[in-house]
CSV table of C-alpha atoms in Angstrom, one decimal:
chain,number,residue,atom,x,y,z
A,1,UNK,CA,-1.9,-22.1,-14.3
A,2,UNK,CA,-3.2,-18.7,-13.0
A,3,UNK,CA,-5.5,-20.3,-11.0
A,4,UNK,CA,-2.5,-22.4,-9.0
A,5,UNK,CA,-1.1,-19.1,-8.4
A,6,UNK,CA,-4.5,-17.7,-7.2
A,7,UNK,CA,-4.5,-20.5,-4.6
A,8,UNK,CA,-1.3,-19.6,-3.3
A,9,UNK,CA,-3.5,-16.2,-1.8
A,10,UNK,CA,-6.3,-18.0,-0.4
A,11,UNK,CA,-5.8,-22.0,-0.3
A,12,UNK,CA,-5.9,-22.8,3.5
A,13,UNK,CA,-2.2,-24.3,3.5
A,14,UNK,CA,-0.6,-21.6,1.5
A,15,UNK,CA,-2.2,-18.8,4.2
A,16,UNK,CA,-1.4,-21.3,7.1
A,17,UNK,CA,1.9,-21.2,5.9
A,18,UNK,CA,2.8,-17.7,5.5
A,19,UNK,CA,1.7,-17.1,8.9
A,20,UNK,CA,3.9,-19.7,10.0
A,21,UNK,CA,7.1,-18.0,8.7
A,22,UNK,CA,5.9,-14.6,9.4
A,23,UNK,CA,5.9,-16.0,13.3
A,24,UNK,CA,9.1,-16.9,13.1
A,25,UNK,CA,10.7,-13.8,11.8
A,26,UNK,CA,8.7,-11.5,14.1
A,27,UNK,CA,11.3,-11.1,16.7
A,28,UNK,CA,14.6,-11.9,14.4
A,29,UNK,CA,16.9,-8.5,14.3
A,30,UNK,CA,17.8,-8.0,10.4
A,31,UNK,CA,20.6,-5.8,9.3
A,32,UNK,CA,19.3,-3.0,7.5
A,33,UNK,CA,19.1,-4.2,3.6
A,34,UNK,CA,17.2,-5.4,1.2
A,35,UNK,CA,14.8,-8.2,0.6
A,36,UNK,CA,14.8,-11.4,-1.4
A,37,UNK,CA,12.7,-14.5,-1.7
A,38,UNK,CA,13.6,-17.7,-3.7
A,39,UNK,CA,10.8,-19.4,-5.7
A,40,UNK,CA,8.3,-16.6,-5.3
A,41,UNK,CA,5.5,-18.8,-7.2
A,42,UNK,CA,2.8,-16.2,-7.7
A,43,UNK,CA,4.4,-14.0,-5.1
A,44,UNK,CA,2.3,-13.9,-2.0
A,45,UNK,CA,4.9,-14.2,0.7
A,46,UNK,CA,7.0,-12.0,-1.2
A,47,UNK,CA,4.1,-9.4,-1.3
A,48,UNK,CA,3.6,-9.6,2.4
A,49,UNK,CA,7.2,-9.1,3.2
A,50,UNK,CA,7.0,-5.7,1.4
A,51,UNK,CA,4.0,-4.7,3.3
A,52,UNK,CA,5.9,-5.7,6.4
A,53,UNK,CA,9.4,-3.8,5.2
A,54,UNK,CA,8.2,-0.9,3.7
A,55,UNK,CA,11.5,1.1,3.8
A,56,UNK,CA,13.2,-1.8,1.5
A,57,UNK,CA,12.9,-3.2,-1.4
A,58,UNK,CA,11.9,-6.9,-1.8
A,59,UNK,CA,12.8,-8.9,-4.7
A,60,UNK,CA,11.1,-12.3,-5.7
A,61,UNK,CA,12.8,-14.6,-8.3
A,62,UNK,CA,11.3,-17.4,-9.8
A,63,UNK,CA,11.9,-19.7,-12.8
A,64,UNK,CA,8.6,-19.5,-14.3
A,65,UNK,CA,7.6,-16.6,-16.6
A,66,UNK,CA,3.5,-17.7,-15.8
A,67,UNK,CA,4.7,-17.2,-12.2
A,68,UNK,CA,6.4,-14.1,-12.5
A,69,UNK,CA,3.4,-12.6,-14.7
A,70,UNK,CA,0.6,-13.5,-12.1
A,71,UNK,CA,2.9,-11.5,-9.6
A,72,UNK,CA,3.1,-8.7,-11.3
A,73,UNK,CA,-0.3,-8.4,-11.7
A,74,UNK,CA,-0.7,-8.4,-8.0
A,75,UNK,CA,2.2,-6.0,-6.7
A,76,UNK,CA,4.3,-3.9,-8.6
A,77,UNK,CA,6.0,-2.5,-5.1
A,78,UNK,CA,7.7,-6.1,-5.4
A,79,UNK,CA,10.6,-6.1,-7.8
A,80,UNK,CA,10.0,-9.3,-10.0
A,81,UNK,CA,12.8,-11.5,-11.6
A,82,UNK,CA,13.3,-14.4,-13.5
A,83,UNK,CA,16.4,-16.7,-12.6
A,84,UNK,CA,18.0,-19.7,-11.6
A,85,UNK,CA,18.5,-20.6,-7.5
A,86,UNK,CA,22.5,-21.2,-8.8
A,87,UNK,CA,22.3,-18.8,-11.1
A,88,UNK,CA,21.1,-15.2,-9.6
A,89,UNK,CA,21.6,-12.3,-10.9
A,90,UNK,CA,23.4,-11.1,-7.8
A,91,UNK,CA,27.0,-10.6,-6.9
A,92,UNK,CA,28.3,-11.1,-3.0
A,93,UNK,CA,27.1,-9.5,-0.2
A,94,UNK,CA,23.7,-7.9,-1.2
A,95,UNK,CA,20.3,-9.2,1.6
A,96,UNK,CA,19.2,-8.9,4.9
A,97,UNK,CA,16.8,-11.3,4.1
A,98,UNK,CA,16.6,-14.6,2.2
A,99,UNK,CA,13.6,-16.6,2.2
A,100,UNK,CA,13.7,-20.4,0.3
A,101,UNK,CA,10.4,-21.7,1.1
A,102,UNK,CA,10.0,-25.4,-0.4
A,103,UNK,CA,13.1,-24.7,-2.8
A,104,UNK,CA,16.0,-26.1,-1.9
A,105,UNK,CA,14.7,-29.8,-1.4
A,106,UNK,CA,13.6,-29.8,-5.2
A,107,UNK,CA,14.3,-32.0,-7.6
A,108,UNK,CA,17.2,-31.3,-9.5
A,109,UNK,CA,18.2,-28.7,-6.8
A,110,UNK,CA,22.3,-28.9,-5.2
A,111,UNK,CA,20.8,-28.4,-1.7
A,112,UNK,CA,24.6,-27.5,-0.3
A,113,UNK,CA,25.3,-25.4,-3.2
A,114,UNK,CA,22.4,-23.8,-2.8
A,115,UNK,CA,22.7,-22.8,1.0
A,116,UNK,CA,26.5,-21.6,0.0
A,117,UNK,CA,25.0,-19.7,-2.5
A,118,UNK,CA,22.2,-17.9,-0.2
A,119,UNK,CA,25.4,-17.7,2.8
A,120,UNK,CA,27.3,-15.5,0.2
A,121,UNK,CA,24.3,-13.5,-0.7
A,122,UNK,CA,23.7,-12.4,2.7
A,123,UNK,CA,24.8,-9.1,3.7
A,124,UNK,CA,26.9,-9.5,7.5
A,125,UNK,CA,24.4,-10.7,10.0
A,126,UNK,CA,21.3,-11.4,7.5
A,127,UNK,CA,18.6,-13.9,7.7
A,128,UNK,CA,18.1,-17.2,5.7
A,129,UNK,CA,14.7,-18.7,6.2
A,130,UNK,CA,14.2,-21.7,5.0
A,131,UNK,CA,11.4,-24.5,4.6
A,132,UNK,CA,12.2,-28.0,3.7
A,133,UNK,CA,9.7,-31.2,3.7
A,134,UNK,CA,11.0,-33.5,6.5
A,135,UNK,CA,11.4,-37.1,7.2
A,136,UNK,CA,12.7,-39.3,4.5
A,137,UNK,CA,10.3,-42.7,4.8
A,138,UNK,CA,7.6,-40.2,3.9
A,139,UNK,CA,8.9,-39.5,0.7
A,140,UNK,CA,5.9,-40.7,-1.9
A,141,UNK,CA,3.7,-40.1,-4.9
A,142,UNK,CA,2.8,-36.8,-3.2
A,143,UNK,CA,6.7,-35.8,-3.2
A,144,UNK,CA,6.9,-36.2,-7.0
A,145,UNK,CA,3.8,-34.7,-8.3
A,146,UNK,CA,4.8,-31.3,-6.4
A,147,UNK,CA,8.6,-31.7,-7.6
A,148,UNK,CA,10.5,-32.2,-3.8
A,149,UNK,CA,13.5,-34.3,-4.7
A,150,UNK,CA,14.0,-35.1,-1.1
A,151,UNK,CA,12.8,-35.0,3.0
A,152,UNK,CA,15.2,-34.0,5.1
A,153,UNK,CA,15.6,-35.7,8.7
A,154,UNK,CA,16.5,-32.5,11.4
A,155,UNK,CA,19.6,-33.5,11.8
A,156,UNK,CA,20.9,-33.6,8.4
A,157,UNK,CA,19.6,-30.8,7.1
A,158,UNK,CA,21.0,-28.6,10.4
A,159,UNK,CA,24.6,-30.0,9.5
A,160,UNK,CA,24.1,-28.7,5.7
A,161,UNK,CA,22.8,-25.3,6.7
A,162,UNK,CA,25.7,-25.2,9.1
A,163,UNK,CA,28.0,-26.6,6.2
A,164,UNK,CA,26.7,-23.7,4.4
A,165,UNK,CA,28.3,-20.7,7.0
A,166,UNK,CA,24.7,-20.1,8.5
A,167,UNK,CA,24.2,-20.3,12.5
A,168,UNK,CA,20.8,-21.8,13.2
A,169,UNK,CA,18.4,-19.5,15.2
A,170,UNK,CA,15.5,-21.5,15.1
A,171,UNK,CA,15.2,-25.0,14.3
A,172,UNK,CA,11.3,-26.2,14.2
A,173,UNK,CA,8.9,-28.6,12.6
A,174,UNK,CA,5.2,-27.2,11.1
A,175,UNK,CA,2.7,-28.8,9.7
A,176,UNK,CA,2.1,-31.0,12.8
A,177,UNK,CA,-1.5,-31.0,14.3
A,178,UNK,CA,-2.5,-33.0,11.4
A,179,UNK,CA,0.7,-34.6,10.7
A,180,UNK,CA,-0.4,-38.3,12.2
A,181,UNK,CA,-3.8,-38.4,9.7
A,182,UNK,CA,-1.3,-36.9,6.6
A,183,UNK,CA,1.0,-39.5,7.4
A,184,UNK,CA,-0.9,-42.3,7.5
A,185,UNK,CA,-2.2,-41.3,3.7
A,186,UNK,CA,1.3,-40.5,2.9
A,187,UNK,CA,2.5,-44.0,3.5
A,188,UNK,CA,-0.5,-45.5,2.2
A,189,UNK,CA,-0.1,-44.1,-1.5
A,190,UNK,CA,3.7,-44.6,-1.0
A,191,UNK,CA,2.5,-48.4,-0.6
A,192,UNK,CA,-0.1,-48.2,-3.5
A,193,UNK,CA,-2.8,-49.0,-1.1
A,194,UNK,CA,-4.4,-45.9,-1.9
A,195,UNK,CA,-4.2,-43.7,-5.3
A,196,UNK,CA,-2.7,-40.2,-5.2
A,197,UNK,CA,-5.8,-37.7,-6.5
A,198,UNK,CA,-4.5,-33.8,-6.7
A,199,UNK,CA,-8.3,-33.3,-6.4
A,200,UNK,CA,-8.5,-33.2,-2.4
A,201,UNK,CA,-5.5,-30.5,-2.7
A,202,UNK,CA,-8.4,-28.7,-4.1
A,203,UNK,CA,-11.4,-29.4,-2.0
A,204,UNK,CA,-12.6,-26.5,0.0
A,205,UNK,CA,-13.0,-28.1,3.5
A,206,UNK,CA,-9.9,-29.6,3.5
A,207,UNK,CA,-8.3,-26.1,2.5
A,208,UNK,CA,-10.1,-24.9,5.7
A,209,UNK,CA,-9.2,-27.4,8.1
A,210,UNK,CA,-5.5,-27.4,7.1
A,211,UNK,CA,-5.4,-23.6,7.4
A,212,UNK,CA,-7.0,-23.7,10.4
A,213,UNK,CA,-4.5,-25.8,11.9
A,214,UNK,CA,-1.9,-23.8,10.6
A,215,UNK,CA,-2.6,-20.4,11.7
A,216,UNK,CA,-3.1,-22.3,15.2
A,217,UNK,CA,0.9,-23.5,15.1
A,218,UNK,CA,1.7,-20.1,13.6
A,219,UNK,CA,0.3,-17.9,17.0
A,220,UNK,CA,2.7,-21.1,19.0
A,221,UNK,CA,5.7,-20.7,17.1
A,222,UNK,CA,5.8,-17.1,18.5
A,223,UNK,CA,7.0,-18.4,21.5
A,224,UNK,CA,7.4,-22.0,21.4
A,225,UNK,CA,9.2,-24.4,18.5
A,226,UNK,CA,6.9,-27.7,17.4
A,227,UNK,CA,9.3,-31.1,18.1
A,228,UNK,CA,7.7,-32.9,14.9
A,229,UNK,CA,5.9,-32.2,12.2
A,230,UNK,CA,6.0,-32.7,8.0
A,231,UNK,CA,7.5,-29.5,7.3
A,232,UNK,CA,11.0,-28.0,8.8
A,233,UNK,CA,12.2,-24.9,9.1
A,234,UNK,CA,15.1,-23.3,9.8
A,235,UNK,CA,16.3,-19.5,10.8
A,236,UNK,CA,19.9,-19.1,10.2
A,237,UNK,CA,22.2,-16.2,10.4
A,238,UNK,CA,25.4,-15.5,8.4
A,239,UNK,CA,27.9,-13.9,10.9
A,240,UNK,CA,27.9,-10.6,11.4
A,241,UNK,CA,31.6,-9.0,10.5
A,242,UNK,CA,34.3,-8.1,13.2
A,243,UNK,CA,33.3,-4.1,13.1
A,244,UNK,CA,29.7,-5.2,14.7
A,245,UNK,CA,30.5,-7.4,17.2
A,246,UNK,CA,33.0,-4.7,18.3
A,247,UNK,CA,30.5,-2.3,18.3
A,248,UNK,CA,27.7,-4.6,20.1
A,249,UNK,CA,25.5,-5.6,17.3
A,250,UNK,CA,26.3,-9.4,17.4
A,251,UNK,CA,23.2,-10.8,18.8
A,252,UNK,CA,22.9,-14.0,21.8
A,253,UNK,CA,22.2,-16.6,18.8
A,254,UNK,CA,22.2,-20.2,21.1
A,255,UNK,CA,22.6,-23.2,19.4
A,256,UNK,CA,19.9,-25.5,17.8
């Protein structure tokens, strides 16, 4: 298991990844607060949001104790935690930031309770950012062996996130230069024409390639969204409270 975690630092997709949420944070205004990320895993992004918000403390929460003990051997400037998504160890208003990367399209996982849970965890004009893996008639053997209960088409995971309290910010796909070749595998193991082998998530050029083409999408999303792709993300604000709009603070949000 350590060595899972261990690829979360410097597997290509993992590092593409991160860069592709840091991106699309860069420019988003955060009430002062703070920090929490949902489903930490081995804590990398969690890690790097401390680096990046020295002045507040980050949180990461996870459900795995192997998880939570390969973080803490990395970063003890992170505050660890063990918990459940519908079950935090929280009460109301509390972060500037909430990030649910991969987390609230798991199996087992009330994706609307879990939204109205990270809406009410949000202090007045905090930020949820949130990763979900897109387009149901992908959904295949890949799906279950990494635990997603469901892909999410755009538009139905907007009107849940919207459900939820949150404004959407940003609404973009990832994951896309190298979407049409993933697909086609995708759909081929989903039709048994081709075995599902974990083994190529762990072969070093294909680590390389996909990172590649990751940290390429990440340095367009800092100014431009991606109109498809096999991940989507989501940047959505909880409202900031009468007092600050008053006094100027609400920001010019638009509308996904």
């Amino acid at each position: 298991m350590p060595s899972l975690y261990a690829a979360e630092e410097a597997g290509g997709w993992n590092v593409g990844m991160r860069a592709v949420a840091q991106a699309l944070l860069a420019n988003v205004p955060l009430p002062f607060g703070p920090i929490l990320e949902l489903g930490c895993g081995g804590g990398a992004f969690a890690i790097e949001l401390a680096k990046a918000h020295p002045d507040v403390q980050v949180y990461g929460l996870d459900l795995r104790s192997a998880a939570l003990a390969f973080a803490q051997s990395r970063s003890q400037r992170v505050a660890w935690l063990q918990g459940d998504l519908l079950r935090l160890p929280f009460a109301g208003p509390t972060f500037a930031l909430i990030a649910a990367l991969d987390v609230v399209d798991q199996q087992g996982v009330d994706a609307g309770a879990a939204l109205t849970v990270i809406h009410d965890l949000l202090l007045p004009g905090g930020v949820a950012l949130l990763r979900v893996s897109a387009h149901a008639w992908l959904y295949g053997p890949h799906d279950v062996a990494f635990g997603t209960g469901r892909r999410y088409s755009r538009s139905a995971f907007v009107a849940l996130v919207r459900r939820a309290g949150l404004t959407p910010l940003r609404v973009t796909y990832a994951n896309s230069l190298l979407a049409p070749a993933v697909a086609a595998v995708r759909l081929l193991q989903r039709r048994g024409l081709l075995p599902f082998s974990q083994d190529l998530y762990e072969e070093g050029v294909v680590h390389r390639l996909v990172g590649a083409a990751l940290m390429q999408e990440a340095r367009w999303l800092q100014r431009h969204d991606l109109m498809w792709g096999l991940s989507l993300l989501v940047v959505a604000r909880k409202a900031w409270n009468a007092a600050d709009k008053r006094s100027g603070r609400q920001m010019d949000e638009g509308t996904p």
